[in-house]
Amino acid sequence: MLILVTGGAGFIGSHIVTALTGAGHEVRVLDALLPAAHRTAPRIPPGVDWRQADVRDAEAVADALHGVDAVCHQAAMVGLGKDFADAPDYVGCNDLGTAVLLAGMAEAEVRRLVLASSMVVYGEGHYACSRHGVVRPGPRRVADLEAGCFEPPCPHCGEPLAAGLVDEDAPADPRNVYAATKLAQEHLAAAWARATGGRVSALRYHNVYGPGMPRDTPYAGVASLFRSALARGEAPRVFEDGGQRRDFVHVRDVAGANLAALDGVDGLPEGGLRAYNVGSGEPHTVGEMAAALAASYGDRAPVVTGEFRLGDVRHITASSRRLREELGWKPQVAFAEGMAEFAAAPLRAG
């Protein structure tokens, strides 16, 4: 198949391109090379059809879709950002860009889509109270966070909660601008599928890390921020108490999930969207990740600061059972192995 990969020069996109070409697919890349993610020219693998253009450019999108069998949509502005002033950029890049792409796909009669979504659509993860069962914590309060009370209490009785794995049927509860734009992308894709008879696999990535992450940018994930600090000779600064639970999944495993989703998208019903969590299945705390990365790097033990960002969530870890059982995917890179590799891997200029 000829696959169009939007954002194919980015961190995750470039690994997907490598996986697709390795699997024998023809690949076309559309990437705007936005400065927030790209400070140097990307390396384009041999045989890849390269197009530098913004996914919001309808003419460029229409040209890039010519002859395409499926689209792998990775182009997005990522991360929590600096403050709410970033909101127009997030909405423009993520939601308007997706709308332009989907309109072009409708016109070109391209009916297969793999969408890069995110775990952030859930907000907080899965919690259970010993008295009230499964509950949804309310918004985090500044006063609690300033007092060092980071764990969300039961909204009914105030007792501590037990955190567990979130599955794809959990209600969406986006708690920052980036999260809202990712959920909007899913809704747009679902509307496109219903209108055209298309099929969508929405991959909800958990905390992706690995070689080629951008360095020294506020839009990168926490693993990149810690690795960037180590490269500068600084200790990683861990917010809150370091006890936030996450699912860190290696970028090559994410690329493998995209391959599986492309193979499986034809098995979905016409007009349907199917969401899949993409996680390692092995939760770790942010503090554990920082310690593993620093130990592999060789110096600069992490510093736990007690600082916080109101838009962050406390615990969010994945159940990737659906992806494993329906599409036959399973992660290949273990946490310790992946962190050791990441500690030695070069980062891209950010």
mmCIF file of C-alpha atoms in Angstrom, residues 2-3 6 31 36 47 83 91 98 108 117 138 150 154 158 161 182 192 208 214 232 272 282 296 314:
data_model
loop_
_atom_site.group_PDB
_atom_site.id
_atom_site.type_symbol
_atom_site.label_atom_id
_atom_site.label_comp_id
_atom_site.label_asym_id
_atom_site.label_seq_id
_atom_site.Cartn_x
_atom_site.Cartn_y
_atom_site.Cartn_z
ATOM 1 C CA LEU A 2 0.938 3.638 -0.429
ATOM 2 C CA ILE A 3 0.658 5.236 3.017
ATOM 3 C CA THR A 6 1.416 13.327 8.170
ATOM 4 C CA ASP A 31 5.341 17.582 7.286
ATOM 5 C CA ALA A 36 8.849 24.006 17.842
ATOM 6 C CA GLY A 47 12.630 5.840 -1.392
ATOM 7 C CA ASP A 83 0.219 28.563 29.259
ATOM 8 C CA VAL A 91 -6.552 24.246 18.009
ATOM 9 C CA THR A 98 -7.348 17.359 10.979
ATOM 10 C CA ALA A 108 -10.029 11.742 -2.751
ATOM 11 C CA SER A 117 -4.713 10.158 19.667
ATOM 12 C CA GLY A 138 -13.009 16.216 40.654
ATOM 13 C CA PHE A 150 -1.250 15.389 45.391
ATOM 14 C CA CYS A 154 -12.887 10.284 46.736
ATOM 15 C CA GLY A 158 -12.733 12.260 50.823
ATOM 16 C CA LEU A 161 -8.408 6.150 46.223
ATOM 17 C CA LYS A 182 -6.997 15.378 20.802
ATOM 18 C CA TRP A 192 -15.819 11.740 8.703
ATOM 19 C CA VAL A 208 6.047 7.662 24.470
ATOM 20 C CA PRO A 214 13.258 16.751 20.707
ATOM 21 C CA ARG A 232 22.957 19.920 29.963
ATOM 22 C CA GLY A 272 -16.735 3.110 12.430
ATOM 23 C CA GLU A 282 3.902 -1.934 33.118
ATOM 24 C CA SER A 296 21.782 4.841 33.003
ATOM 25 C CA ARG A 314 -2.022 12.434 38.988
#
